[in-house]
Structures are given as structure tokens and as C-alpha cells.
XYZ file of C-alpha atoms in Angstrom:
393
model
C -43.481 -33.041 119.017
C -46.996 -32.236 116.839
C -46.621 -34.316 114.147
C -48.686 -31.858 111.108
C -49.802 -35.070 109.632
C -51.921 -36.205 112.004
C -54.123 -32.854 110.811
C -55.200 -34.929 108.137
C -55.781 -38.139 110.217
C -58.652 -38.911 108.882
C -59.416 -37.911 105.761
C -56.296 -40.229 104.758
C -57.861 -42.784 106.983
C -58.749 -45.943 104.576
C -61.780 -46.738 104.696
C -64.865 -49.423 104.296
C -68.156 -48.765 101.915
C -70.036 -51.484 102.931
C -72.367 -50.283 106.049
C -71.082 -54.003 107.700
C -67.736 -52.822 107.947
C -68.293 -51.637 111.147
C -68.874 -54.775 112.363
C -64.902 -55.092 111.265
C -62.185 -54.235 113.854
C -59.822 -54.223 111.087
C -61.745 -51.229 109.804
C -60.312 -48.574 113.107
C -57.041 -46.823 113.600
C -56.160 -45.174 117.200
C -56.841 -41.322 117.089
C -53.562 -40.067 117.615
C -52.452 -38.876 121.282
C -52.412 -35.180 120.568
C -56.125 -35.083 119.580
C -58.805 -34.098 121.769
C -62.399 -34.427 122.131
C -64.829 -31.954 121.804
C -68.541 -32.917 122.967
C -71.779 -31.450 124.276
C -75.141 -33.345 125.298
C -78.809 -31.232 126.420
C -79.252 -31.261 129.597
C -82.612 -32.310 130.682
C -82.798 -33.784 127.142
C -85.952 -35.342 128.051
C -87.962 -33.043 129.452
C -87.516 -30.354 126.232
C -88.864 -33.346 123.993
C -91.468 -33.618 126.590
C -92.086 -29.932 125.887
C -92.738 -30.329 122.006
C -89.373 -29.118 121.791
C -87.690 -32.097 120.130
C -85.945 -29.838 116.717
C -84.435 -27.434 119.361
C -82.729 -30.356 120.369
C -81.741 -32.074 116.997
C -81.065 -28.260 116.033
C -78.682 -27.911 119.709
C -76.890 -31.501 118.575
C -76.449 -29.928 115.048
C -75.117 -26.899 115.963
C -72.114 -28.455 117.990
C -70.844 -29.994 114.998
C -71.682 -26.841 112.365
C -69.797 -24.558 115.360
C -66.608 -26.825 116.089
C -66.402 -26.749 112.193
C -66.568 -23.642 110.620
C -64.305 -22.411 113.477
C -61.396 -24.492 112.830
C -62.104 -24.230 108.835
C -62.746 -27.583 107.429
C -65.101 -29.967 107.229
C -63.011 -33.299 107.150
C -63.025 -34.326 111.117
C -64.144 -36.699 112.583
C -68.001 -36.485 113.983
C -71.008 -37.784 115.400
C -74.465 -36.483 115.831
C -76.084 -38.222 118.324
C -79.851 -36.429 118.545
C -79.670 -34.470 121.814
C -75.755 -34.127 121.585
C -72.588 -34.545 119.150
C -69.099 -35.203 119.411
C -65.687 -33.844 117.406
C -62.696 -34.706 117.108
C -60.025 -32.030 116.498
C -56.236 -32.327 116.304
C -53.477 -30.924 118.728
C -53.226 -27.129 117.049
C -56.878 -26.717 116.984
C -57.955 -28.086 120.293
C -58.074 -24.394 121.698
C -60.433 -23.081 118.296
C -62.490 -26.275 119.427
C -62.931 -25.350 122.846
C -63.776 -21.305 122.374
C -65.999 -22.288 119.624
C -67.765 -24.996 121.994
C -68.095 -22.369 124.490
C -69.842 -19.769 122.285
C -72.407 -22.808 121.531
C -73.163 -23.599 124.520
C -74.157 -19.885 125.251
C -75.652 -19.559 122.088
C -78.264 -22.926 123.067
C -78.474 -20.927 126.094
C -78.967 -17.960 125.287
C -81.014 -18.691 122.051
C -82.846 -22.106 121.829
C -82.909 -21.818 126.011
C -81.735 -25.097 126.176
C -78.753 -25.457 128.930
C -75.595 -27.552 127.270
C -73.506 -29.084 129.069
C -69.968 -29.332 126.992
C -66.504 -30.910 127.400
C -63.393 -30.840 126.028
C -60.596 -34.508 126.962
C -57.691 -34.999 124.923
C -56.868 -38.283 124.191
C -53.799 -38.774 125.818
C -56.222 -38.257 129.498
C -58.324 -41.415 127.761
C -55.780 -43.414 126.826
C -54.580 -42.742 130.245
C -58.031 -44.235 131.864
C -57.112 -47.703 130.396
C -59.583 -46.594 126.943
C -58.631 -45.658 124.208
C -60.391 -44.117 120.806
C -60.159 -45.575 117.675
C -61.879 -44.396 114.323
C -62.837 -45.934 111.395
C -63.871 -44.160 107.854
C -67.307 -45.214 105.980
C -67.393 -43.630 103.143
C -70.762 -42.783 101.445
C -69.421 -41.280 98.808
C -66.544 -39.804 96.855
C -68.204 -36.315 98.556
C -69.018 -37.010 102.446
C -67.401 -40.157 104.503
C -68.543 -40.630 108.396
C -66.697 -41.142 111.012
C -67.214 -44.386 112.946
C -65.785 -44.983 116.984
C -64.435 -47.763 118.725
C -62.649 -48.743 121.539
C -64.579 -47.079 124.911
C -62.850 -43.818 125.072
C -65.686 -42.202 123.580
C -68.275 -43.366 125.694
C -65.937 -42.604 128.876
C -65.405 -39.023 128.474
C -69.603 -38.755 127.827
C -69.663 -40.084 131.819
C -67.234 -37.929 132.724
C -68.838 -35.463 131.370
C -72.382 -36.573 132.591
C -70.370 -36.289 135.994
C -69.323 -32.618 135.772
C -65.638 -33.465 134.669
C -63.482 -32.177 132.212
C -66.972 -28.904 132.299
C -66.312 -26.575 129.150
C -66.564 -23.062 130.537
C -69.800 -21.163 128.265
C -68.405 -18.130 126.862
C -69.610 -14.861 127.913
C -73.419 -12.794 127.515
C -73.979 -12.208 124.289
C -71.036 -14.841 122.174
C -71.816 -16.605 118.856
C -71.055 -19.087 117.035
C -69.907 -19.208 113.956
C -72.902 -21.920 112.181
C -73.455 -20.987 108.765
C -75.162 -23.808 106.979
C -76.898 -24.967 109.916
C -80.476 -25.590 108.716
C -83.473 -27.351 108.733
C -86.103 -26.785 106.109
C -87.477 -29.730 105.313
C -91.123 -30.960 106.716
C -91.078 -34.192 108.720
C -90.558 -37.262 106.574
C -93.567 -39.977 107.033
C -93.427 -43.228 107.689
C -92.890 -46.143 104.340
C -92.864 -49.293 105.511
C -94.227 -48.733 108.972
C -92.630 -47.129 111.581
C -89.373 -45.301 112.394
C -87.649 -46.946 114.793
C -84.667 -45.554 116.482
C -82.041 -47.810 118.238
C -79.336 -47.794 120.658
C -77.292 -51.000 121.381
C -74.266 -51.110 123.885
C -71.610 -53.990 124.668
C -71.893 -55.287 128.266
C -69.244 -53.883 130.056
C -66.866 -56.755 130.291
C -68.837 -59.419 127.640
C -67.553 -60.852 124.670
C -66.196 -58.185 122.467
C -66.781 -60.884 119.683
C -70.344 -61.997 120.506
C -71.011 -58.478 119.998
C -69.579 -57.339 116.731
C -71.358 -61.061 116.056
C -74.576 -58.701 117.121
C -74.261 -56.089 115.046
C -73.469 -57.832 111.988
C -76.415 -59.536 112.191
C -78.666 -56.172 113.399
C -77.229 -54.278 110.163
C -77.583 -57.365 108.086
C -81.370 -57.770 108.809
C -81.810 -53.548 108.079
C -79.904 -54.233 104.792
C -82.896 -56.450 104.154
C -85.516 -53.438 104.080
C -85.538 -51.210 101.195
C -82.980 -49.364 100.978
C -81.197 -50.872 104.162
C -84.391 -48.896 106.095
C -82.899 -45.017 105.333
C -86.133 -42.978 106.088
C -85.157 -40.154 103.274
C -85.880 -41.013 99.746
C -86.473 -39.049 97.009
C -90.797 -39.866 96.954
C -90.952 -38.863 101.511
C -88.897 -35.193 100.910
C -90.668 -32.380 100.897
C -89.776 -28.665 101.684
C -91.201 -27.363 104.798
C -90.988 -24.045 106.895
C -92.621 -23.697 109.738
C -92.730 -20.288 112.269
C -90.358 -22.650 114.754
C -88.035 -23.748 112.274
C -87.733 -20.399 110.336
C -86.836 -18.563 113.843
C -84.036 -21.588 114.401
C -82.680 -20.557 111.170
C -82.329 -17.485 111.598
C -81.142 -17.302 115.475
C -78.532 -19.936 114.092
C -77.758 -16.973 111.279
C -77.626 -13.490 112.779
C -77.978 -12.228 116.135
C -80.795 -9.547 117.206
C -81.332 -6.147 115.023
C -80.555 -8.302 111.890
C -83.488 -11.196 111.905
C -86.282 -9.433 110.406
C -84.142 -9.178 107.331
C -82.643 -12.713 107.680
C -85.993 -14.238 107.483
C -86.848 -12.812 104.224
C -83.856 -13.913 102.480
C -84.412 -17.455 104.080
C -88.348 -17.482 103.311
C -86.944 -15.965 99.745
C -84.546 -18.517 98.849
C -87.132 -21.331 100.259
C -89.546 -20.007 97.531
C -87.015 -19.883 95.094
C -86.488 -23.769 95.569
C -89.752 -24.945 95.794
C -90.397 -22.762 92.528
C -86.945 -24.862 90.760
C -88.214 -28.227 92.113
C -91.768 -27.551 90.475
C -89.950 -26.952 87.606
C -87.383 -28.790 86.920
C -85.016 -25.982 85.950
C -81.388 -25.065 87.647
C -79.750 -22.327 88.177
C -76.452 -20.945 87.338
C -73.900 -24.455 88.623
C -77.079 -24.945 91.575
C -79.404 -27.756 89.921
C -82.262 -29.177 92.463
C -82.709 -32.469 91.041
C -79.097 -33.667 92.289
C -79.176 -31.377 95.342
C -82.157 -33.488 96.401
C -80.338 -36.982 95.127
C -77.507 -35.801 97.139
C -80.039 -35.574 100.092
C -80.933 -38.786 99.745
C -77.577 -40.017 99.506
C -75.231 -38.168 102.225
C -78.112 -38.788 104.529
C -76.305 -40.487 108.244
C -79.031 -42.587 109.082
C -76.592 -45.378 111.100
C -73.217 -45.496 113.122
C -71.310 -46.913 115.532
C -70.014 -44.530 118.727
C -68.693 -47.068 121.179
C -72.510 -48.572 120.750
C -75.281 -49.148 117.435
C -77.364 -46.410 116.821
C -79.627 -46.545 113.592
C -82.989 -44.745 112.761
C -84.598 -46.714 110.707
C -87.849 -46.864 108.942
C -88.862 -50.588 109.059
C -92.108 -52.598 107.869
C -93.312 -54.475 111.614
C -91.912 -57.717 110.626
C -88.366 -56.692 109.917
C -87.980 -54.810 113.352
C -89.624 -57.924 115.055
C -86.767 -59.576 114.167
C -84.925 -57.004 115.348
C -85.576 -56.562 118.671
C -85.916 -60.227 118.492
C -82.242 -60.206 118.282
C -81.299 -57.900 120.139
C -83.563 -59.098 123.066
C -81.966 -62.688 122.409
C -78.417 -60.694 123.199
C -79.365 -59.052 126.020
C -80.420 -62.521 127.877
C -76.665 -63.957 126.917
C -74.856 -60.683 128.389
C -73.040 -59.200 124.982
C -75.563 -56.640 124.725
C -78.469 -53.604 126.608
C -80.101 -51.777 124.150
C -82.180 -49.353 124.173
C -85.187 -48.917 121.087
C -88.122 -45.739 120.228
C -90.915 -45.897 117.512
C -92.263 -43.290 116.020
C -94.421 -42.145 112.846
C -91.366 -39.617 110.950
C -88.031 -38.888 111.160
C -86.920 -35.322 111.432
C -83.741 -34.034 109.639
C -81.317 -31.759 110.655
C -78.668 -30.054 107.761
C -75.178 -28.916 107.507
C -74.520 -27.358 104.074
C -72.145 -24.998 104.126
C -72.982 -24.073 100.571
C -75.403 -25.813 98.175
C -72.859 -25.684 95.503
C -70.920 -28.041 96.207
C -72.110 -32.089 96.953
C -70.433 -32.843 100.265
C -73.482 -31.128 102.678
C -74.694 -34.253 105.376
C -77.815 -34.579 107.046
C -78.386 -35.623 110.219
C -81.768 -38.181 110.498
C -83.107 -39.082 114.038
C -86.335 -39.721 114.859
C -89.464 -37.058 115.437
C -90.856 -37.491 118.589
C -87.843 -38.180 120.878
C -85.394 -40.314 118.567
C -82.246 -41.338 120.032
C -82.807 -39.084 123.051
C -85.702 -41.633 124.217
C -83.614 -44.080 123.072
C -80.924 -43.656 125.854
C -83.749 -43.228 128.395
C -84.687 -46.539 128.160
C -81.365 -48.125 127.568
C -80.311 -45.939 131.398
C -83.554 -47.549 132.167
C -82.440 -50.978 131.880
C -78.480 -50.152 132.820
C -80.636 -49.922 136.402
C -81.855 -52.140 136.366
C -78.659 -53.939 136.687
C -76.782 -52.079 139.105
C -73.434 -54.060 138.177
C -73.890 -52.534 134.366
C -74.879 -49.101 135.050
C -71.906 -48.535 137.575
C -69.573 -49.687 135.005
C -71.259 -48.164 131.796
């Protein structure tokens, strides 16, 4: 029998507000047995990136979160954005709804973004029967936004099964559309202010020392924290509204089917011009305060996470980056971790804003020239070079 109280598992979970808490196992709690992981990623995202389509890749990844949460009708579920994919944990009573939403997102990604998205829905009970676990922590950014951190190995195990073609979610029939209300990308790429934008992924070596890996995570987070704003790429000074033809088209495709896009594009352009005017003149419009909204974007930006491994997109100076890379390399040589790291000049922001009048909007940050996807490819190359680890990961 499903306990309805489990539906509020994440929103009632004890939280932590210092990001170094991701290394503290006491902050993690088992996801309820009846829940399931809904996950997806883009097939050959590296090829799409090489073709200059990383904005579309990021849009596809964020669409998984937007589509599933909108279908369920709540935005307080655990999720994590991974650049070219995403994961959402859903309660037992909503698994069917989430599965249908993912099917529609897969079809929309294929038809509108011309990208191949694979997806899977994996029950937590299946993960635990395989000897893995799904533990969740709630990192409280502020009173409006909390991000989920995942540990226990279960999310990584489910992703491996998906990539092996297991637990695959069927794609919806042609023409099916998810509800992607609030999915947008109206900001220009954000230039590095301190040196470079670096995307980092570090995962534990299977069978390695868990305490040693937690110490590594704590050390890397502490090193990044010495940078201004802990390496956060988004700042008030760096935020610049921008609406390229590609982003305008992508948002219109997310919002409406063919036939209504010209009108939708005109509406988006009017919103964009209004926002520009309000920001320039320092005006408010009813309950909407553009200055507060911009401050909230900075505060709510999702630039670091733990998803069975540490993932960060940072704006850091060369000396700080050298320290971080040296610490990662030492851990690799000690058999504690494997890592991938990718440098670029700018960061990219993809937004989920159900309503600009509320303050719980979220903004996913990734490197603008490959980001997490390229870092993951470098990590995979490192794992391949170490056959035993590659077979286990």
C-alpha cells in the first residue's frame, strides 16, 4: 500500500544551506520505495555539440524537467539537470503521468529539435533489488528554491541501464506535445569574469574508498568557495537579455504547435522588449519587479550539484582552476575518483519560469561550448583507459 505522505517526501525533507553539505552522508535520506526515477538524455550529444547545437541540447535536457513537472502539476519534486539530459524522481501515484509526459517530450525533441532522446522509467524498488540505492538530500538555496542532490549509486545505475537499452520508455505517437510552459532561454551567453568557465564532473572509482571520495568533494567545493561568489558564473553585471532567432524559434516550438508560432513569436518579442524597457528605466509593472527578478535569477542559478558524483560549472581564475585540477588529479592517481573537465569562455543559461510573478523560478547553468556533455565524454575516455573501472561504471 502506498503511503500518501510519501508524496511530500522532498518538500518536507530536512535541508542544508551550505553547499559543502553535499559531502555529508547524514544529509541524505532514502527515496521512498514506491517512487521511480524518470531519466533521459540525448543520443550522440557530442555530435550535436560539434555541429554547434548545444543550445538545443540544453533545451532538450531542461524540457524533461519542465514536461514532467508540468504534467504532474507540482514543482517541488527532486530533479537534476545534466546538460544533455535530466532526471526527475516521482511518487508512486504519478509514475504513469510522468511516463506519458516523458514520451511526449521524446517525440517533441525528435520533431521540433531534430534530436534523438532516449528515456527510461526505473522503479526505486528495482534499483534496490539490484543492490543499489537512491538517497536524496535537499540543498536549500533560499526560502523559495531547493535543489535535490542524489547519492547511493542508484541514479548512475539506472542511467547505465538506459544507455544499454533497458527499461526504455516508448516514444509518443507523431504530433504528441508535452506541456513545456515556462521553458525559455532569453539571456545571452554569460562571459567569464575571472578567467574561464569550467565544467567539472568527478565520480568515485567503483570499489574505492567512500570516505576518501567525500573528502575529495569537500576539498574541491572548499577550493571553489574561495572564488568570488563561490565560482557562480551568473552575476548581475553579466546578465544580458538576448533573443537570437534560434532561441526565439526554440521557445515558440516549446510553447505552441505549428500554425500558431508567428503570433507566439510576436508575443515573445513584445515581452522581451518590455523587459528591456523596464530594466533600463528601473520601473516595475504591477507586482512584477524586474530588478528583484534579475537578483533572483542570480540567487536561484543551478551551477553545482551532486548526482552520484560532483558536477560543477564554475567561473574561476587560472590559479584556482590549477588548484582544483591538481586536487582531482591527485585523487585519480590515488584511485579515489575519475574526472572530466572542460574549459570554455562562456556559460549558457536555460530557464524554467512557470510565472515571473513567483520567486521559485530555476535557471540551469552549463558551459556554452560543450559543458557537462564534453566533460562527460572526457570522463568516459578516462574510464575506457581503465578497463576494470569502465566495466563497473
